[in-house]
């Protein structure tokens, strides 16, 4: 699986990029046919503490799965996205089996 990470409005450090890559790779446990993963790390201009936004787009054959979450840290938002995507991947697999 190919993982592309883009940080928008800031430069992400290596530690954060490694963390996101490691979490994205774990999705292959649930579905090994993921073609590509695009991750966008964004900083919002707001006074709110939860101004870190993470977006995941999983490209799977015939479909794209998407999740976006906000958090106080990028790691927290990444974990929330991964939880959502686990459910989406499981549903997608069930749909494939049923078809």
CSV table of N, CA, C and O in Angstrom, one decimal:
chain,number,residue,atom,x,y,z
A,1,UNK,N,0.8,-1.2,0.0
A,1,UNK,CA,0.0,0.0,0.0
A,1,UNK,C,0.9,1.2,0.0
A,1,UNK,O,1.9,1.3,0.7
A,2,UNK,N,0.5,2.2,-0.8
A,2,UNK,CA,1.2,3.4,-0.9
A,2,UNK,C,0.6,4.5,0.0
A,2,UNK,O,-0.6,4.7,-0.1
A,3,UNK,N,1.3,5.1,0.8
A,3,UNK,CA,0.8,6.1,1.8
A,3,UNK,C,1.4,7.5,1.4
A,3,UNK,O,2.6,7.7,1.3
A,4,UNK,N,0.5,8.4,1.1
A,4,UNK,CA,1.0,9.8,0.8
A,4,UNK,C,0.5,10.7,1.9
A,4,UNK,O,-0.7,10.7,2.2
A,5,UNK,N,1.4,11.5,2.5
A,5,UNK,CA,1.0,12.4,3.5
A,5,UNK,C,1.3,13.8,3.1
A,5,UNK,O,2.5,14.1,2.7
A,6,UNK,N,0.4,14.7,3.3
A,6,UNK,CA,0.6,16.1,3.0
A,6,UNK,C,0.2,16.9,4.2
A,6,UNK,O,-0.9,16.7,4.8
A,7,UNK,N,1.1,17.8,4.6
A,7,UNK,CA,0.8,18.7,5.7
A,7,UNK,C,0.5,20.1,5.1
A,7,UNK,O,1.3,20.6,4.3
A,8,UNK,N,-0.6,20.7,5.5
A,8,UNK,CA,-1.1,21.9,4.9
A,8,UNK,C,-1.0,23.0,6.0
A,8,UNK,O,-1.4,22.9,7.1
A,9,UNK,N,-0.3,24.1,5.6
A,9,UNK,CA,-0.1,25.3,6.5
A,9,UNK,C,0.9,25.1,7.6
A,9,UNK,O,1.0,25.9,8.5
A,10,UNK,N,1.7,24.0,7.5
A,10,UNK,CA,2.8,23.8,8.5
A,10,UNK,C,3.7,22.7,7.9
A,10,UNK,O,3.3,22.0,7.0
A,11,UNK,N,4.9,22.5,8.5
A,11,UNK,CA,5.8,21.4,8.2
A,11,UNK,C,5.7,20.4,9.3
A,11,UNK,O,6.0,20.7,10.4
A,12,UNK,N,5.3,19.2,8.9
A,12,UNK,CA,5.2,18.1,9.9
A,12,UNK,C,6.6,17.5,10.2
A,12,UNK,O,7.4,17.4,9.2
A,13,UNK,N,6.8,17.2,11.4
A,13,UNK,CA,8.1,16.6,11.8
A,13,UNK,C,8.1,15.1,11.4
A,13,UNK,O,7.1,14.5,11.2
A,14,UNK,N,9.3,14.5,11.4
A,14,UNK,CA,9.4,13.1,11.0
A,14,UNK,C,8.6,12.2,12.0
A,14,UNK,O,8.1,11.2,11.6
A,15,UNK,N,8.6,12.5,13.3
A,15,UNK,CA,8.0,11.7,14.3
A,15,UNK,C,6.5,11.6,14.0
A,15,UNK,O,5.9,10.5,14.0
A,16,UNK,N,5.9,12.7,13.6
A,16,UNK,CA,4.4,12.7,13.3
A,16,UNK,C,4.2,11.9,12.0
A,16,UNK,O,3.2,11.1,11.9
A,17,UNK,N,5.0,12.1,11.0
A,17,UNK,CA,4.8,11.4,9.7
A,17,UNK,C,5.0,9.9,9.9
A,17,UNK,O,4.2,9.1,9.4
A,18,UNK,N,5.9,9.5,10.7
A,18,UNK,CA,6.1,8.0,11.0
A,18,UNK,C,4.9,7.5,11.8
A,18,UNK,O,4.4,6.3,11.5
A,19,UNK,N,4.3,8.2,12.7
A,19,UNK,CA,3.2,7.8,13.5
A,19,UNK,C,2.0,7.6,12.5
A,19,UNK,O,1.3,6.6,12.6
A,20,UNK,N,1.7,8.5,11.7
A,20,UNK,CA,0.6,8.4,10.7
A,20,UNK,C,0.8,7.2,9.8
A,20,UNK,O,-0.1,6.5,9.5
A,21,UNK,N,2.0,7.1,9.3
A,21,UNK,CA,2.3,5.9,8.4
A,21,UNK,C,2.1,4.6,9.1
A,21,UNK,O,1.5,3.7,8.5
A,22,UNK,N,2.5,4.5,10.3
A,22,UNK,CA,2.3,3.3,11.1
A,22,UNK,C,0.9,2.9,11.3
A,22,UNK,O,0.4,1.8,11.1
A,23,UNK,N,0.1,4.0,11.6
A,23,UNK,CA,-1.4,3.8,11.8
A,23,UNK,C,-2.1,3.4,10.5
A,23,UNK,O,-2.9,2.5,10.5
A,24,UNK,N,-1.7,4.0,9.4
A,24,UNK,CA,-2.3,3.7,8.1
A,24,UNK,C,-2.0,2.3,7.7
A,24,UNK,O,-2.8,1.6,7.2
A,25,UNK,N,-0.8,1.9,8.0
A,25,UNK,CA,-0.4,0.5,7.6
A,25,UNK,C,-1.2,-0.5,8.4
A,25,UNK,O,-1.5,-1.6,7.8
A,26,UNK,N,-1.7,-0.2,9.6
A,26,UNK,CA,-2.5,-1.2,10.3
A,26,UNK,C,-3.8,-1.5,9.7
A,26,UNK,O,-4.5,-2.5,9.9
A,27,UNK,N,-4.3,-0.6,8.8
A,27,UNK,CA,-5.6,-0.8,8.1
A,27,UNK,C,-5.5,-2.0,7.2
A,27,UNK,O,-6.5,-2.6,6.9
A,28,UNK,N,-4.3,-2.4,6.8
A,28,UNK,CA,-4.2,-3.5,5.9
A,28,UNK,C,-4.5,-4.8,6.6
A,28,UNK,O,-4.8,-5.8,5.9
A,29,UNK,N,-4.5,-4.8,7.9
A,29,UNK,CA,-5.0,-6.0,8.6
A,29,UNK,C,-6.4,-6.3,8.4
A,29,UNK,O,-6.8,-7.5,8.4
A,30,UNK,N,-7.2,-5.3,8.1
A,30,UNK,CA,-8.6,-5.5,7.9
A,30,UNK,C,-9.0,-5.7,6.5
A,30,UNK,O,-10.0,-6.3,6.2
A,31,UNK,N,-8.2,-5.1,5.6
A,31,UNK,CA,-8.5,-5.3,4.1
A,31,UNK,C,-7.2,-5.1,3.4
A,31,UNK,O,-6.6,-4.1,3.4
A,32,UNK,N,-6.7,-6.2,2.8
A,32,UNK,CA,-5.4,-6.2,2.1
A,32,UNK,C,-5.4,-5.7,0.7
A,32,UNK,O,-4.4,-5.7,0.0
A,33,UNK,N,-6.5,-5.2,0.2
A,33,UNK,CA,-6.6,-4.7,-1.1
A,33,UNK,C,-6.7,-3.2,-1.2
A,33,UNK,O,-7.2,-2.7,-2.2
A,34,UNK,N,-6.1,-2.5,-0.3
A,34,UNK,CA,-6.1,-1.1,-0.3
A,34,UNK,C,-5.0,-0.6,-1.3
A,34,UNK,O,-3.8,-1.0,-1.1
A,35,UNK,N,-5.3,0.1,-2.3
A,35,UNK,CA,-4.4,0.5,-3.3
A,35,UNK,C,-3.5,1.7,-2.8
A,35,UNK,O,-2.3,1.6,-2.9
A,36,UNK,N,-4.1,2.7,-2.2
A,36,UNK,CA,-3.4,3.9,-1.8
A,36,UNK,C,-4.1,4.6,-0.7
A,36,UNK,O,-5.3,4.5,-0.6
A,37,UNK,N,-3.3,5.2,0.2
A,37,UNK,CA,-3.9,6.0,1.2
A,37,UNK,C,-3.3,7.4,1.1
A,37,UNK,O,-2.1,7.6,1.1
A,38,UNK,N,-4.3,8.4,1.1
A,38,UNK,CA,-3.9,9.8,1.1
A,38,UNK,C,-4.2,10.4,2.5
A,38,UNK,O,-5.4,10.2,2.9
A,39,UNK,N,-3.3,11.1,3.1
A,39,UNK,CA,-3.5,11.7,4.4
A,39,UNK,C,-3.2,13.2,4.3
A,39,UNK,O,-2.2,13.6,3.8
A,40,UNK,N,-4.2,14.0,4.8
A,40,UNK,CA,-4.0,15.4,4.8
A,40,UNK,C,-4.0,15.9,6.3
A,40,UNK,O,-4.9,15.6,7.0
A,41,UNK,N,-2.9,16.6,6.7
A,41,UNK,CA,-2.8,17.1,8.0
A,41,UNK,C,-3.0,18.6,7.9
A,41,UNK,O,-2.2,19.3,7.2
A,42,UNK,N,-4.0,19.2,8.6
A,42,UNK,CA,-4.3,20.6,8.4
A,42,UNK,C,-4.3,21.3,9.8
A,42,UNK,O,-4.8,20.7,10.8
A,43,UNK,N,-3.9,22.5,9.8
A,43,UNK,CA,-4.0,23.4,11.0
A,43,UNK,C,-5.1,24.4,10.7
A,43,UNK,O,-5.0,25.1,9.7
A,44,UNK,N,-6.2,24.5,11.5
A,44,UNK,CA,-7.2,25.5,11.3
A,44,UNK,C,-6.9,26.8,12.0
A,44,UNK,O,-6.3,26.7,13.1
A,45,UNK,N,-7.2,27.9,11.5
A,45,UNK,CA,-7.0,29.2,12.2
A,45,UNK,C,-8.2,29.4,13.1
A,45,UNK,O,-9.2,30.1,12.7
A,46,UNK,N,-8.2,28.8,14.2
A,46,UNK,CA,-9.3,29.1,15.2
A,46,UNK,C,-8.7,29.1,16.6
A,46,UNK,O,-7.6,28.6,16.8
A,47,UNK,N,-9.5,29.7,17.5
A,47,UNK,CA,-9.0,29.8,18.9
A,47,UNK,C,-9.4,28.5,19.6
A,47,UNK,O,-9.0,28.4,20.8
A,48,UNK,N,-10.1,27.7,19.0
A,48,UNK,CA,-10.5,26.4,19.6
A,48,UNK,C,-9.3,25.5,19.8
A,48,UNK,O,-8.3,25.5,19.0
A,49,UNK,N,-9.3,24.8,20.9
A,49,UNK,CA,-8.2,23.9,21.2
A,49,UNK,C,-8.1,22.7,20.2
A,49,UNK,O,-7.0,22.2,19.9
A,50,UNK,N,-9.2,22.3,19.7
A,50,UNK,CA,-9.2,21.2,18.7
A,50,UNK,C,-9.1,21.8,17.3
A,50,UNK,O,-10.1,21.8,16.5
A,51,UNK,N,-7.9,22.3,16.9
A,51,UNK,CA,-7.8,22.9,15.6
A,51,UNK,C,-6.9,22.1,14.7
A,51,UNK,O,-6.5,22.6,13.6
A,52,UNK,N,-6.6,20.9,15.1
A,52,UNK,CA,-5.8,20.0,14.2
A,52,UNK,C,-6.8,19.0,13.5
A,52,UNK,O,-7.6,18.3,14.1
A,53,UNK,N,-6.7,19.0,12.1
A,53,UNK,CA,-7.6,18.2,11.3
A,53,UNK,C,-6.8,17.2,10.6
A,53,UNK,O,-5.8,17.5,9.9
A,54,UNK,N,-7.3,16.0,10.6
A,54,UNK,CA,-6.7,14.9,9.8
A,54,UNK,C,-7.8,14.3,8.9
A,54,UNK,O,-8.9,14.0,9.3
A,55,UNK,N,-7.4,14.1,7.6
A,55,UNK,CA,-8.3,13.5,6.6
A,55,UNK,C,-7.6,12.3,6.0
A,55,UNK,O,-6.4,12.4,5.7
A,56,UNK,N,-8.3,11.2,6.0
A,56,UNK,CA,-7.8,10.0,5.3
A,56,UNK,C,-8.7,9.7,4.1
A,56,UNK,O,-9.9,9.7,4.2
A,57,UNK,N,-8.1,9.3,3.0
A,57,UNK,CA,-8.8,8.8,1.9
A,57,UNK,C,-8.2,7.5,1.5
A,57,UNK,O,-7.0,7.5,1.1
A,58,UNK,N,-8.9,6.4,1.6
A,58,UNK,CA,-8.4,5.1,1.2
A,58,UNK,C,-9.0,4.8,-0.2
A,58,UNK,O,-10.2,4.8,-0.4
A,59,UNK,N,-8.1,4.5,-1.1
A,59,UNK,CA,-8.5,4.1,-2.4
A,59,UNK,C,-8.5,2.6,-2.5
A,59,UNK,O,-7.5,1.9,-2.3
A,60,UNK,N,-9.7,2.0,-2.6
A,60,UNK,CA,-9.9,0.6,-2.8
A,60,UNK,C,-10.5,0.3,-4.1
A,60,UNK,O,-11.2,1.2,-4.7
A,61,UNK,N,-10.4,-0.9,-4.7
A,61,UNK,CA,-10.9,-1.1,-6.0
A,61,UNK,C,-12.4,-0.8,-6.0
A,61,UNK,O,-13.2,-1.4,-5.3
A,62,UNK,N,-12.8,0.1,-6.9
A,62,UNK,CA,-14.2,0.4,-7.1
A,62,UNK,C,-14.8,1.5,-6.2
A,62,UNK,O,-16.0,1.8,-6.3
A,63,UNK,N,-14.0,2.0,-5.2
A,63,UNK,CA,-14.5,2.9,-4.2
A,63,UNK,C,-13.4,3.7,-3.5
A,63,UNK,O,-12.3,3.3,-3.6
A,64,UNK,N,-13.8,4.7,-2.9
A,64,UNK,CA,-13.0,5.5,-2.0
A,64,UNK,C,-13.6,5.6,-0.6
A,64,UNK,O,-14.8,5.8,-0.5
A,65,UNK,N,-12.9,5.3,0.4
A,65,UNK,CA,-13.4,5.5,1.8
A,65,UNK,C,-12.7,6.7,2.4
A,65,UNK,O,-11.5,7.0,2.2
A,66,UNK,N,-13.5,7.5,3.1
A,66,UNK,CA,-13.0,8.8,3.6
A,66,UNK,C,-13.4,9.0,5.1
A,66,UNK,O,-14.5,8.6,5.5
A,67,UNK,N,-12.5,9.6,5.8
A,67,UNK,CA,-12.8,10.0,7.2
A,67,UNK,C,-12.0,11.3,7.5
A,67,UNK,O,-10.9,11.5,7.1
A,68,UNK,N,-12.7,12.2,8.2
A,68,UNK,CA,-12.1,13.4,8.7
A,68,UNK,C,-12.4,13.7,10.1
A,68,UNK,O,-13.6,13.5,10.5
A,69,UNK,N,-11.4,14.0,10.9
A,69,UNK,CA,-11.7,14.2,12.4
A,69,UNK,C,-10.8,15.3,12.8
A,69,UNK,O,-9.7,15.6,12.3
A,70,UNK,N,-11.3,16.0,13.9
A,70,UNK,CA,-10.5,17.1,14.6
A,70,UNK,C,-10.1,16.6,15.9
A,70,UNK,O,-10.7,15.8,16.5
A,71,UNK,N,-9.0,17.1,16.4
A,71,UNK,CA,-8.5,16.8,17.7
A,71,UNK,C,-7.6,17.9,18.3
A,71,UNK,O,-7.2,18.8,17.6
A,72,UNK,N,-7.2,17.7,19.5
A,72,UNK,CA,-6.2,18.6,20.2
A,72,UNK,C,-4.8,18.4,19.6
A,72,UNK,O,-4.0,19.3,19.6
A,73,UNK,N,-4.6,17.1,19.2
A,73,UNK,CA,-3.3,16.8,18.6
A,73,UNK,C,-3.5,16.0,17.3
A,73,UNK,O,-4.6,15.5,17.1
A,74,UNK,N,-2.5,16.0,16.5
A,74,UNK,CA,-2.7,15.2,15.2
A,74,UNK,C,-2.8,13.7,15.5
A,74,UNK,O,-3.5,13.0,14.8
A,75,UNK,N,-2.1,13.3,16.5
A,75,UNK,CA,-2.1,11.9,16.9
A,75,UNK,C,-3.6,11.5,17.3
A,75,UNK,O,-4.1,10.4,16.9
A,76,UNK,N,-4.2,12.3,18.1
A,76,UNK,CA,-5.6,12.0,18.6
A,76,UNK,C,-6.5,12.0,17.4
A,76,UNK,O,-7.3,11.1,17.2
A,77,UNK,N,-6.4,13.0,16.5
A,77,UNK,CA,-7.3,13.0,15.3
A,77,UNK,C,-7.0,11.8,14.4
A,77,UNK,O,-7.9,11.2,13.8
A,78,UNK,N,-5.7,11.4,14.3
A,78,UNK,CA,-5.4,10.2,13.5
A,78,UNK,C,-6.0,9.0,14.0
A,78,UNK,O,-6.6,8.2,13.3
A,79,UNK,N,-6.0,8.8,15.3
A,79,UNK,CA,-6.6,7.6,16.0
A,79,UNK,C,-8.1,7.6,15.7
A,79,UNK,O,-8.6,6.5,15.5
A,80,UNK,N,-8.7,8.8,15.8
A,80,UNK,CA,-10.2,8.8,15.6
A,80,UNK,C,-10.5,8.4,14.1
A,80,UNK,O,-11.5,7.7,13.9
A,81,UNK,N,-9.7,8.9,13.2
A,81,UNK,CA,-9.9,8.6,11.8
A,81,UNK,C,-9.8,7.1,11.6
A,81,UNK,O,-10.6,6.4,10.9
A,82,UNK,N,-8.7,6.5,12.2
A,82,UNK,CA,-8.5,5.1,12.0
A,82,UNK,C,-9.6,4.3,12.5
A,82,UNK,O,-10.1,3.3,11.9
A,83,UNK,N,-10.2,4.6,13.7
A,83,UNK,CA,-11.3,3.9,14.2
A,83,UNK,C,-12.5,4.0,13.3
A,83,UNK,O,-13.2,3.0,13.1
A,84,UNK,N,-12.8,5.1,12.7
A,84,UNK,CA,-13.9,5.3,11.7
A,84,UNK,C,-13.6,4.4,10.5
A,84,UNK,O,-14.5,3.7,10.0
A,85,UNK,N,-12.4,4.5,10.0
A,85,UNK,CA,-12.1,3.7,8.8
A,85,UNK,C,-12.1,2.2,9.0
A,85,UNK,O,-12.5,1.5,8.1
A,86,UNK,N,-11.8,1.7,10.2
A,86,UNK,CA,-11.9,0.3,10.5
A,86,UNK,C,-13.3,-0.2,10.2
A,86,UNK,O,-13.5,-1.2,9.6
A,87,UNK,N,-14.3,0.6,10.7
A,87,UNK,CA,-15.7,0.2,10.5
A,87,UNK,C,-16.1,0.3,9.0
A,87,UNK,O,-16.8,-0.6,8.5
A,88,UNK,N,-15.6,1.3,8.3
A,88,UNK,CA,-15.9,1.4,6.9
A,88,UNK,C,-15.3,0.3,6.1
A,88,UNK,O,-16.0,-0.2,5.2
A,89,UNK,N,-14.1,-0.1,6.4
A,89,UNK,CA,-13.4,-1.2,5.7
A,89,UNK,C,-14.2,-2.5,6.0
A,89,UNK,O,-14.4,-3.3,5.0
A,90,UNK,N,-14.6,-2.7,7.2
A,90,UNK,CA,-15.3,-4.0,7.5
A,90,UNK,C,-16.6,-4.0,6.8
A,90,UNK,O,-17.0,-5.1,6.2
A,91,UNK,N,-17.3,-2.9,6.7
A,91,UNK,CA,-18.6,-2.8,6.0
A,91,UNK,C,-18.4,-3.1,4.5
A,91,UNK,O,-19.1,-3.8,3.8
A,92,UNK,N,-17.3,-2.5,4.0
A,92,UNK,CA,-17.0,-2.6,2.6
A,92,UNK,C,-16.7,-4.1,2.2
A,92,UNK,O,-17.1,-4.6,1.2
A,93,UNK,N,-16.0,-4.7,3.1
A,93,UNK,CA,-15.6,-6.2,2.9
A,93,UNK,C,-16.9,-7.0,2.9
A,93,UNK,O,-17.1,-7.9,2.1
A,94,UNK,N,-17.8,-6.7,3.9
A,94,UNK,CA,-19.0,-7.5,3.9
A,94,UNK,C,-19.9,-7.3,2.7
A,94,UNK,O,-20.5,-8.2,2.2
A,95,UNK,N,-19.9,-6.1,2.2
A,95,UNK,CA,-20.6,-5.8,0.9
A,95,UNK,C,-20.0,-6.5,-0.2
A,95,UNK,O,-20.8,-7.1,-1.1
A,96,UNK,N,-18.7,-6.7,-0.3
A,96,UNK,CA,-18.0,-7.4,-1.4
A,96,UNK,C,-18.4,-8.9,-1.3
A,96,UNK,O,-18.6,-9.6,-2.3
A,97,UNK,N,-18.4,-9.4,-0.1
A,97,UNK,CA,-18.7,-10.9,0.1
A,97,UNK,C,-20.2,-11.1,-0.3
A,97,UNK,O,-20.5,-12.2,-0.8
A,98,UNK,N,-21.1,-10.2,0.1
A,98,UNK,CA,-22.5,-10.4,-0.2
A,98,UNK,C,-22.8,-10.2,-1.7
A,98,UNK,O,-23.8,-10.8,-2.2
A,99,UNK,N,-22.0,-9.5,-2.4
A,99,UNK,CA,-22.3,-9.3,-3.8
A,99,UNK,C,-22.0,-10.5,-4.7
A,99,UNK,O,-21.4,-11.4,-4.4
